[in-house]
Coordinates of N, CA and C in Angstrom, one line a residue:
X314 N 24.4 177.3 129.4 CA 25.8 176.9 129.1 C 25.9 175.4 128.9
X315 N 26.8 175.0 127.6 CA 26.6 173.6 127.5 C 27.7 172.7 128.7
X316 N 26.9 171.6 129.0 CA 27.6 170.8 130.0 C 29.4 170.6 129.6
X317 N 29.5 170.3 128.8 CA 31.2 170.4 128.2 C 31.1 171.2 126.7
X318 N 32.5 171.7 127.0 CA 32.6 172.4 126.1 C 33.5 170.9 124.4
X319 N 33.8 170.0 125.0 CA 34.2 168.9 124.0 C 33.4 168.0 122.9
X320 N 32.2 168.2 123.0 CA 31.4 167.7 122.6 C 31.6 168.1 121.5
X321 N 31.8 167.9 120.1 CA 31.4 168.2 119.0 C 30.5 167.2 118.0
X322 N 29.8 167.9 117.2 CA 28.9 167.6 115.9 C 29.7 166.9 115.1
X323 N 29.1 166.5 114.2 CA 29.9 165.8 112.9 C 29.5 167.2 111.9
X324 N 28.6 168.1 112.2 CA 28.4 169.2 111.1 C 29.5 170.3 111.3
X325 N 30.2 170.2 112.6 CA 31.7 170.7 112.7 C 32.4 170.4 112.5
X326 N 32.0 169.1 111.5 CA 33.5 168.5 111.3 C 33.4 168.1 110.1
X327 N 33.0 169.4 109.1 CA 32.6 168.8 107.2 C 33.8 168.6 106.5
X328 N 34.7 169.6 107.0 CA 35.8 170.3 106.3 C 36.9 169.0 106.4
X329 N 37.0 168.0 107.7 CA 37.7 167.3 108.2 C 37.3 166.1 107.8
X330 N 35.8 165.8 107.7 CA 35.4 164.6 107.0 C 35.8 164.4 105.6
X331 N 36.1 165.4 105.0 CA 36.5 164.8 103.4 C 38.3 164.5 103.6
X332 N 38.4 165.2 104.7 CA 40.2 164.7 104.8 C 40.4 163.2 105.1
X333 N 39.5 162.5 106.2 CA 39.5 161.2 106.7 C 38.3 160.3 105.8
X334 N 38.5 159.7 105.5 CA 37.5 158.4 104.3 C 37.3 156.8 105.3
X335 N 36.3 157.1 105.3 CA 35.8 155.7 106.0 C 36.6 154.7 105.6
X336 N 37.1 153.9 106.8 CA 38.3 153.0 106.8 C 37.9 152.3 107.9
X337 N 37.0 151.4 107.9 CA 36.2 150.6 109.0 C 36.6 149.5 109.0
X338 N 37.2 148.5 110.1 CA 37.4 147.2 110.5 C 38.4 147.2 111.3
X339 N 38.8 146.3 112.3 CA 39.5 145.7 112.8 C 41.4 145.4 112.4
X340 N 42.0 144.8 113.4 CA 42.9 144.3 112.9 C 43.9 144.5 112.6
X341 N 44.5 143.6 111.2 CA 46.2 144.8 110.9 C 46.0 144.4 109.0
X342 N 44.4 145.0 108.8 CA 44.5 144.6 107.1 C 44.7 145.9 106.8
X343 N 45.3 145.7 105.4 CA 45.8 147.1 104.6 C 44.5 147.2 103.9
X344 N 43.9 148.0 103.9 CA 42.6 148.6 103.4 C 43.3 149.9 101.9
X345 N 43.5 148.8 101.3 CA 44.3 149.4 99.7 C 43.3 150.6 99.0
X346 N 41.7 150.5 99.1 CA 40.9 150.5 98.7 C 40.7 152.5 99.7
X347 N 41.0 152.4 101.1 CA 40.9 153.5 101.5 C 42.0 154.0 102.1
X348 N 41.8 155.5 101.9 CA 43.1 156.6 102.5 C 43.0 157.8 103.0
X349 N 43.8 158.1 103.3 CA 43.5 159.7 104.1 C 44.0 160.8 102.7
X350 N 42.9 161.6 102.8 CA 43.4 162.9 102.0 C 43.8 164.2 102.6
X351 N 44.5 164.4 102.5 CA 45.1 165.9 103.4 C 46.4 165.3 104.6
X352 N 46.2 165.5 104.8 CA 47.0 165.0 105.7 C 48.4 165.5 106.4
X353 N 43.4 158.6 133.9 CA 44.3 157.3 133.7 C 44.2 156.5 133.6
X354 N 43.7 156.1 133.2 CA 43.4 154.7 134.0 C 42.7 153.3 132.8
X355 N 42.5 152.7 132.5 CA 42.4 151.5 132.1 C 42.6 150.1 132.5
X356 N 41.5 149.7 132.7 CA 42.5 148.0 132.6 C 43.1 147.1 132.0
X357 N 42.8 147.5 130.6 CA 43.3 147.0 129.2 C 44.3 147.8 128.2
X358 N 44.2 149.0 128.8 CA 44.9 150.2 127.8 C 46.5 149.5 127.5
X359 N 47.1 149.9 126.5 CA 48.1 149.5 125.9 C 49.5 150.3 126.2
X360 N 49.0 151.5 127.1 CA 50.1 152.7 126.8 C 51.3 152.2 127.9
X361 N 50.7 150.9 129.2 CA 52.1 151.5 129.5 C 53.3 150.4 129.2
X362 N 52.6 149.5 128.0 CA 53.7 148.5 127.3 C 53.8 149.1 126.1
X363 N 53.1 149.3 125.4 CA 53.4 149.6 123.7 C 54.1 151.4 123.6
X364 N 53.4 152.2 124.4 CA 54.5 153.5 124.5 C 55.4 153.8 125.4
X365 N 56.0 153.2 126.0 CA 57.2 153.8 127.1 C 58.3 153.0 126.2
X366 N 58.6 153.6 125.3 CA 59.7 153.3 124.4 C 61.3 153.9 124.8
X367 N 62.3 152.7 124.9 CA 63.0 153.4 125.6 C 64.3 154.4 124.9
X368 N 64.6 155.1 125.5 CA 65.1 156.2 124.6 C 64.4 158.0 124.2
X369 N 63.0 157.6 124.8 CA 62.1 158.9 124.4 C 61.6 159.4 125.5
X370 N 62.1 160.5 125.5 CA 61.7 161.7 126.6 C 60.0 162.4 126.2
X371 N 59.1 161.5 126.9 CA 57.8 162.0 126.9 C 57.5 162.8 127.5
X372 N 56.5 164.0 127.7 CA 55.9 164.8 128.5 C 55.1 164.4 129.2
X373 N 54.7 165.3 130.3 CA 53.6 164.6 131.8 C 52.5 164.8 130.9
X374 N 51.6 163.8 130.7 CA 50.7 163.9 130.6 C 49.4 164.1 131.9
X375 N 49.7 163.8 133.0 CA 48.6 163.1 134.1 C 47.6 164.5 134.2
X376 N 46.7 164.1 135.1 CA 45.5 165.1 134.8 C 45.3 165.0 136.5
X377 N 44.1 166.0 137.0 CA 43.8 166.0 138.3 C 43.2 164.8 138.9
X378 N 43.5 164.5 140.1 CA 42.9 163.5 140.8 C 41.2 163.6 140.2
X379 N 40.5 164.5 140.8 CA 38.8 164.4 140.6 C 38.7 164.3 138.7
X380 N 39.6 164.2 137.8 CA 39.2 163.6 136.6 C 39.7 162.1 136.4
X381 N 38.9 161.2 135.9 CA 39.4 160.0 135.7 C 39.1 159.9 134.1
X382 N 40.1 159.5 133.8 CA 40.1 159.0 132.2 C 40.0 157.7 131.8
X383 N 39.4 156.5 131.8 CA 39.3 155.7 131.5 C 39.6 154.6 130.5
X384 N 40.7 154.1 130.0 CA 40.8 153.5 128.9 C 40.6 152.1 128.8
X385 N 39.3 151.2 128.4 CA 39.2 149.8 128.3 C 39.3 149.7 127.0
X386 N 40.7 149.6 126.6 CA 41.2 148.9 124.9 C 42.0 148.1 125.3
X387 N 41.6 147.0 124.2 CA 42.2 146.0 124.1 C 43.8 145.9 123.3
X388 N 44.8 145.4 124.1 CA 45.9 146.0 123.4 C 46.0 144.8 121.8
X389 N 46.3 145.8 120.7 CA 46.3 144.8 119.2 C 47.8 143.8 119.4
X390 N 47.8 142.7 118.8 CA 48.8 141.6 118.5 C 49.9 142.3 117.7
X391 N 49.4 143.7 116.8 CA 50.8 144.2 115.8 C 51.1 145.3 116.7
X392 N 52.1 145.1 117.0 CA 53.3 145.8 117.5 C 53.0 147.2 117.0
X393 N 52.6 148.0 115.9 CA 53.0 149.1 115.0 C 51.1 149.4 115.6
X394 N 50.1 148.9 115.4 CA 49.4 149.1 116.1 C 49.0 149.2 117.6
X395 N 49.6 148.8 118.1 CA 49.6 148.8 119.8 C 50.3 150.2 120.0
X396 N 51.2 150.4 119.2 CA 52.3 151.1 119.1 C 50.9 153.0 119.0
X397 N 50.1 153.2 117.9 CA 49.7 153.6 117.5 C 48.3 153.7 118.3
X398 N 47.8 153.4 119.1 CA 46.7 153.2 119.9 C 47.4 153.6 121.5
X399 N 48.6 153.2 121.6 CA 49.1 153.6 123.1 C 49.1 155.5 122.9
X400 N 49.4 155.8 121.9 CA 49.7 157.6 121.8 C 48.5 158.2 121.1
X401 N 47.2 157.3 120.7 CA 46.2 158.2 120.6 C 45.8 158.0 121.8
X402 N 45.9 157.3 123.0 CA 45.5 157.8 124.1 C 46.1 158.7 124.8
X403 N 47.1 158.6 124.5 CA 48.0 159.8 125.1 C 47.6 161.3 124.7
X404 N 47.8 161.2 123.1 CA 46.9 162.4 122.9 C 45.8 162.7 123.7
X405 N 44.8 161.9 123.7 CA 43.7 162.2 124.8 C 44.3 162.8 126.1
X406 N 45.1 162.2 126.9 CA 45.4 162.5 127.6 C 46.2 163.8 128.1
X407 N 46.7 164.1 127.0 CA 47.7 165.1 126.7 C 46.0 166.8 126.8
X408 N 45.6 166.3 126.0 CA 44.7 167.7 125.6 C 44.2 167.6 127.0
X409 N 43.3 166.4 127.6 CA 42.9 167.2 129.1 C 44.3 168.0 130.0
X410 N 45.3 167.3 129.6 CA 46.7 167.7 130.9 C 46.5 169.6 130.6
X411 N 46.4 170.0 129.3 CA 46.2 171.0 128.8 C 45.3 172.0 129.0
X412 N 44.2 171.4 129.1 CA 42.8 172.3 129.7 C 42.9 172.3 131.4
X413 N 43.1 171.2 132.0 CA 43.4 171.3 133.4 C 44.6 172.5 133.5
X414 N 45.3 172.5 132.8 CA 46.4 173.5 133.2 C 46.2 174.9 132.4
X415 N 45.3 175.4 131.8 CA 44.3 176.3 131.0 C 45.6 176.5 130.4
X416 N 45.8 176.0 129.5 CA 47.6 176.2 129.0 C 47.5 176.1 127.1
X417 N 46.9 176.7 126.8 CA 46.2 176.9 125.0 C 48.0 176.1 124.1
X418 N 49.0 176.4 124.8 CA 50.6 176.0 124.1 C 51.2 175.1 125.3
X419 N 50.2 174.3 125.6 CA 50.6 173.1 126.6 C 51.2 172.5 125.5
X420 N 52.8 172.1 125.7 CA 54.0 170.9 124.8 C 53.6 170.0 124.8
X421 N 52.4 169.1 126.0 CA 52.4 167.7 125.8 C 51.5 167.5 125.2
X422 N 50.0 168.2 124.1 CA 49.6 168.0 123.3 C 50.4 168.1 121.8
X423 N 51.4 168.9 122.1 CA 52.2 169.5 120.8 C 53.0 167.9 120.3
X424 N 53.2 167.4 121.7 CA 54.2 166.4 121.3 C 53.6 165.0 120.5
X425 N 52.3 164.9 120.6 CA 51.3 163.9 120.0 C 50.5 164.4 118.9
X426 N 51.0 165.6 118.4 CA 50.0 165.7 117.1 C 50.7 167.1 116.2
X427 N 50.1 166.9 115.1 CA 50.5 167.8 114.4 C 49.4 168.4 113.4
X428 N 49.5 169.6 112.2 CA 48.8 169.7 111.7 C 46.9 170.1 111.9
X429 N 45.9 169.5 111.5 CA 44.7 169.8 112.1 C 44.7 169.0 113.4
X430 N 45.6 168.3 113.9 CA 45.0 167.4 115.2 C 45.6 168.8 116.1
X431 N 46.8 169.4 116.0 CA 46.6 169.8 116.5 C 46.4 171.1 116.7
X432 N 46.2 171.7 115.9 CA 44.7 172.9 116.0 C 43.7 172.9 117.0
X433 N 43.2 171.5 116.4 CA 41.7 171.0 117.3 C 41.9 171.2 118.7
X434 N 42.7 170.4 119.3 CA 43.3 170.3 120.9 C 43.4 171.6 121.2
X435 N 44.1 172.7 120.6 CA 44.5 174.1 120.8 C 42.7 174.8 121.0
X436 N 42.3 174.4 119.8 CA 41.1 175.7 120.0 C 40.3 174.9 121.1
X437 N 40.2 173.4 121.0 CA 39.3 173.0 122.8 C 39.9 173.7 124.0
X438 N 41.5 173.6 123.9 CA 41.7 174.1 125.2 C 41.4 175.6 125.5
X439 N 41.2 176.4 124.8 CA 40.9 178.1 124.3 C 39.6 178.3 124.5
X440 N 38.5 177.4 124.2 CA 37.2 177.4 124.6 C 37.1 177.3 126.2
X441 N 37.8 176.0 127.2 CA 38.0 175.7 128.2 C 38.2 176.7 128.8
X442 N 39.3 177.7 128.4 CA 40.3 178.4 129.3 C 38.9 179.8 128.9
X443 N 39.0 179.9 128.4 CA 37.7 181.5 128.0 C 36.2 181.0 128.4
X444 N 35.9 179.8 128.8 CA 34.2 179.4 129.5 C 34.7 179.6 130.8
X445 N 36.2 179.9 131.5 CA 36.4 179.7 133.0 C 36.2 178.2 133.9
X446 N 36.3 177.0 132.5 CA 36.0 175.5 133.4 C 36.9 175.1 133.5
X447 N 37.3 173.7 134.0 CA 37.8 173.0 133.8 C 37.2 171.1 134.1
X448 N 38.0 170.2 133.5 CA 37.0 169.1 133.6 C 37.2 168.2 134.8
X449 N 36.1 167.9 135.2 CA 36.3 166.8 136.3 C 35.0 165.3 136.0
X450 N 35.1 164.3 137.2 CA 34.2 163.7 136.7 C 35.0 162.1 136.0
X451 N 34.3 161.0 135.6 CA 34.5 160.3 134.9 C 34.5 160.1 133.3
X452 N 35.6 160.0 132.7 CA 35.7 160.1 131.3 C 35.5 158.4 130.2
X453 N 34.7 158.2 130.0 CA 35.0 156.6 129.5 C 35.4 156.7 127.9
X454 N 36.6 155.7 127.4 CA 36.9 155.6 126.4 C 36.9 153.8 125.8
X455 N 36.3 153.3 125.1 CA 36.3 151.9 124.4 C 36.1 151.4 123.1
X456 N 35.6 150.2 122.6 CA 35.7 150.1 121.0 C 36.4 150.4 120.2
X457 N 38.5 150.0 120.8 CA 39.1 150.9 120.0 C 39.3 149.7 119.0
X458 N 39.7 150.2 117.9 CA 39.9 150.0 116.5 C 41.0 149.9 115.9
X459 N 42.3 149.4 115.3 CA 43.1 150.1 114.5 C 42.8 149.1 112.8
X460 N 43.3 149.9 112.3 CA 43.6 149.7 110.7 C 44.7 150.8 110.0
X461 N 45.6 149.4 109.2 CA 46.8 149.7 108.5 C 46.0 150.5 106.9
X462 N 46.0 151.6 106.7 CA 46.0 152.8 105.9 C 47.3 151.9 104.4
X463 N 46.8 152.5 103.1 CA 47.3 152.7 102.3 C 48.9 152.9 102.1
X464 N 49.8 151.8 101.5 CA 51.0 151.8 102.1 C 52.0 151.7 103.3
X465 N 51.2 150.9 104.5 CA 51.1 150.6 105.4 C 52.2 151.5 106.5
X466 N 51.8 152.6 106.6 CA 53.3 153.4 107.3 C 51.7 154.4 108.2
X467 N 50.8 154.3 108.1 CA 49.8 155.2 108.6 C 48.4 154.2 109.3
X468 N 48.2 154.6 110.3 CA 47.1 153.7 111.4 C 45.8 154.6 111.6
X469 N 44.8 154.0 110.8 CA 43.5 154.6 111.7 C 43.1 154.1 112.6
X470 N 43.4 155.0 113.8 CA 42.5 154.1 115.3 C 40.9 155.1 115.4
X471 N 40.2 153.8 115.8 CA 38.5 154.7 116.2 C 38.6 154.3 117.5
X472 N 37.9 154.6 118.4 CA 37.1 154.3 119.5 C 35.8 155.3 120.0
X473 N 34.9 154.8 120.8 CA 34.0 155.0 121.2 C 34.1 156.5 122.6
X474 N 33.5 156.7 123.2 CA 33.7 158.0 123.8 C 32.0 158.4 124.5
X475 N 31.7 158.0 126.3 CA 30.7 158.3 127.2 C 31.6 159.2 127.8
X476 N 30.8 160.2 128.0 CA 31.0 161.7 128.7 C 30.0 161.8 129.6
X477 N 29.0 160.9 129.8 CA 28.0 161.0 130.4 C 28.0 161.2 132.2
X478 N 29.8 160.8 132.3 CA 29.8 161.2 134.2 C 30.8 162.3 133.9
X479 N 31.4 162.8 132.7 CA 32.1 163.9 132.9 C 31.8 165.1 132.7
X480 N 31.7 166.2 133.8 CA 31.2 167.5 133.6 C 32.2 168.1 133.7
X481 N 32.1 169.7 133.9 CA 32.8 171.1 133.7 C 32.6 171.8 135.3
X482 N 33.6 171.7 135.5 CA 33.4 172.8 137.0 C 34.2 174.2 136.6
X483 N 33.7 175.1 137.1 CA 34.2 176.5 137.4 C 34.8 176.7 137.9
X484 N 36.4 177.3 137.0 CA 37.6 177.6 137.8 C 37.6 178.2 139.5
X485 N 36.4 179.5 139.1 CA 36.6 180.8 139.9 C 35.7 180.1 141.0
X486 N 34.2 179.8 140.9 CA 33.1 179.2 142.3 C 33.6 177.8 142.4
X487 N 34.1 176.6 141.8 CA 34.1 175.8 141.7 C 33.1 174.5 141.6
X488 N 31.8 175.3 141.5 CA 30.9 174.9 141.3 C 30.7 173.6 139.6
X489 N 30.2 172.6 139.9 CA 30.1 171.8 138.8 C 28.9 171.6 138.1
X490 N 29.1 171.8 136.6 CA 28.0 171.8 136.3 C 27.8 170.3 135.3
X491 N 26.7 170.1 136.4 CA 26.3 168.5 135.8 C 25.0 168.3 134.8
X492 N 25.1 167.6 133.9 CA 23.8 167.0 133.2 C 23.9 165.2 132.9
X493 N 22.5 165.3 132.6 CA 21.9 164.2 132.8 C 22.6 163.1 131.0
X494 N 22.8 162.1 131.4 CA 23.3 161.0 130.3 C 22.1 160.9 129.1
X495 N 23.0 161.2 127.9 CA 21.6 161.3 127.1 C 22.7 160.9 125.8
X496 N 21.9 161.0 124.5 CA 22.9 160.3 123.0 C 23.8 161.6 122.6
X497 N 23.9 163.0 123.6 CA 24.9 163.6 123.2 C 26.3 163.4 124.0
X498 N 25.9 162.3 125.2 CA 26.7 162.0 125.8 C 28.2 160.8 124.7
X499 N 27.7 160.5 124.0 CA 28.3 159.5 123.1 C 29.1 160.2 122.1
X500 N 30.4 160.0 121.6 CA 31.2 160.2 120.2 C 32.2 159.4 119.7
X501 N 32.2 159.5 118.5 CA 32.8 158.7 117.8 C 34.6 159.1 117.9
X502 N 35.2 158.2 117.6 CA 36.8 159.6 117.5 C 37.2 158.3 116.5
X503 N 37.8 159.1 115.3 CA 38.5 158.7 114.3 C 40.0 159.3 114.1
X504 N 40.9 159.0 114.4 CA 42.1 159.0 114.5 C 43.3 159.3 113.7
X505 N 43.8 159.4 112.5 CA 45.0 159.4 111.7 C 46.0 159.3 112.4
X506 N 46.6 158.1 112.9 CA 48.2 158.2 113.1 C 49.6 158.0 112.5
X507 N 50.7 158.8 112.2 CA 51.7 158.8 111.4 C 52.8 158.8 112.7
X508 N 53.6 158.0 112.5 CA 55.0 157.7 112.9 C 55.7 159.4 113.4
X509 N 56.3 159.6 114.3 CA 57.0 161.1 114.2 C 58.2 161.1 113.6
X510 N 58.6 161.6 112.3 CA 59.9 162.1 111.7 C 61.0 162.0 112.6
X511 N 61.2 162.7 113.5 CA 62.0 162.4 114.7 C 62.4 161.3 115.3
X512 N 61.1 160.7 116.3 CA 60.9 159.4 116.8 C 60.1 158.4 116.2
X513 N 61.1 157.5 115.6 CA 59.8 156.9 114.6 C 59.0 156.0 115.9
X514 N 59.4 155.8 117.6 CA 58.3 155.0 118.2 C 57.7 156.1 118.8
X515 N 57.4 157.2 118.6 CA 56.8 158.3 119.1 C 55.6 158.3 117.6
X516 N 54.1 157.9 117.8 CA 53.2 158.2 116.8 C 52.4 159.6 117.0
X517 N 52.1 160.4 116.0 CA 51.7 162.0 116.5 C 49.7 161.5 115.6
X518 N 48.9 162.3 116.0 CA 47.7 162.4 115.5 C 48.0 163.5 114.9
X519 N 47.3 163.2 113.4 CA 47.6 164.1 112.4 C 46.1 165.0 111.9
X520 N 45.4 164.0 112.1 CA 44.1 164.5 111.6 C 42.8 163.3 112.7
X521 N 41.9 164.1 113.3 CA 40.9 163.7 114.2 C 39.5 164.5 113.4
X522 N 39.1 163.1 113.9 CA 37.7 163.7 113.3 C 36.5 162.9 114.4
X523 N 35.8 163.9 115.1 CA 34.5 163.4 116.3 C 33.0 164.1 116.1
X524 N 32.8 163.1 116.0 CA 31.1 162.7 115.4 C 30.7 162.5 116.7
X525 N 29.6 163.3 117.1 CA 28.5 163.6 117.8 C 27.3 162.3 118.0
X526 N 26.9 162.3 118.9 CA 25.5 161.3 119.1 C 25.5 160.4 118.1
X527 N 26.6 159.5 118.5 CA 27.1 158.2 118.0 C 26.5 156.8 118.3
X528 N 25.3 156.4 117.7 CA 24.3 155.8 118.0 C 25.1 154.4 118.5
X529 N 26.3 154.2 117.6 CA 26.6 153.1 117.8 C 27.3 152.8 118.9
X530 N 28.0 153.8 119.8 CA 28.6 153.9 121.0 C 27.8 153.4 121.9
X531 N 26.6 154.0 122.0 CA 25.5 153.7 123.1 C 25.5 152.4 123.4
X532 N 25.4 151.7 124.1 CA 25.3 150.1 124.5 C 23.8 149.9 125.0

């Protein structure tokens, strides 16, 4: 049985890679040149200044004590990015709140994503909820990224992703099943964020895409 069921390949992710186009760097430059086709805890994380927007009724995100989520991102200087990086963590956060609660139509994923992002979240938590696990353990998240996308109304955030202290315990024995830190412990996460129709300070993930044994993650 694999140690998590979250891990994914980038060979699972062919159909998704031609949706998202390498859009690599830093900052708040408009990358004219690329576009999208188709379409707790931190000490630096951005979420609880850039998304507690007031006016918006968010959903619980929080997850069980024995999982820790980890966010060391540095919060960005643009506003619209900070803005955009506070609710791809949330998304994150949202999809564990989801699998901890074996809940395949958990709302607080619904509320951060649309489209193939949220598919993805749905069929992880479907896997979770039919392997009988759920996650515990330490989750580390870093190296985040944003870039202003083509017509500047759309944010790609990347960051990095060690799974290497987070395992899978068993609903029913509660037994956990641990493995050892290795380069499948590492992924990439490439992000699409669009503004929500609704709430324009509410950003949804539209399209994700996670690349497996991400050399570059490893430190």
């Amino acid at each position: 049985m694999a140690r998590r069921a979250l891990t994914t390949t980038a060979a699972a992710f062919t159909a998704t890679a031609a949706l998202l186009l390498t859009a690599c760097g830093g900052g708040g430059d408009d990358k004219s040149s690329d576009d999208i086709k188709g379409a707790d805890s931190g000490t630096k994380s951005p979420s609880a200044s850039a998304s507690d927007s007031a006016g918006v009724d968010r959903p619980d995100v929080s997850v069980p004590k024995d999982l820790k989520l980890v966010f060391d991102f540095d919060e960005p200087s643009d506003a619209k990015h900070a803005a955009a990086l506070a609710d791809a963590e949330n998304y994150v956060k949202a999809m564990y709140h989801g699998i901890a609660a074996q809940d395949p139509n958990d709302p607080a994923y619904q509320f951060y994503s649309d489209g193939q992002a949220e598919k993805y979240v749905k069929s992880q938590i479907q896997t979770w909820v039919k392997g009988g696990w759920t996650p515990t353990g330490t989750d580390q998240y870093y190296d985040a990224e944003t870039t202003t996308l083509t017509g500047g109304k759309r944010v790609l955030v990347t960051f990095c992703e060690n799974q290497g202290k987070a395992y899978s315990r068993d609903v029913k024995t509660d037994k956990i099943l641990r493995g050892e830190e290795n380069l499948d412990s590492y992924l990439k996460h490439r992000l699409l964020m669009v503004p929500s129709s609704g709430s324009p300070q509410v950003w949804k993930v539209q399209v994700i895409e996670v690349i497996g044994k991400a050399k570059e993650c490893r430190a």
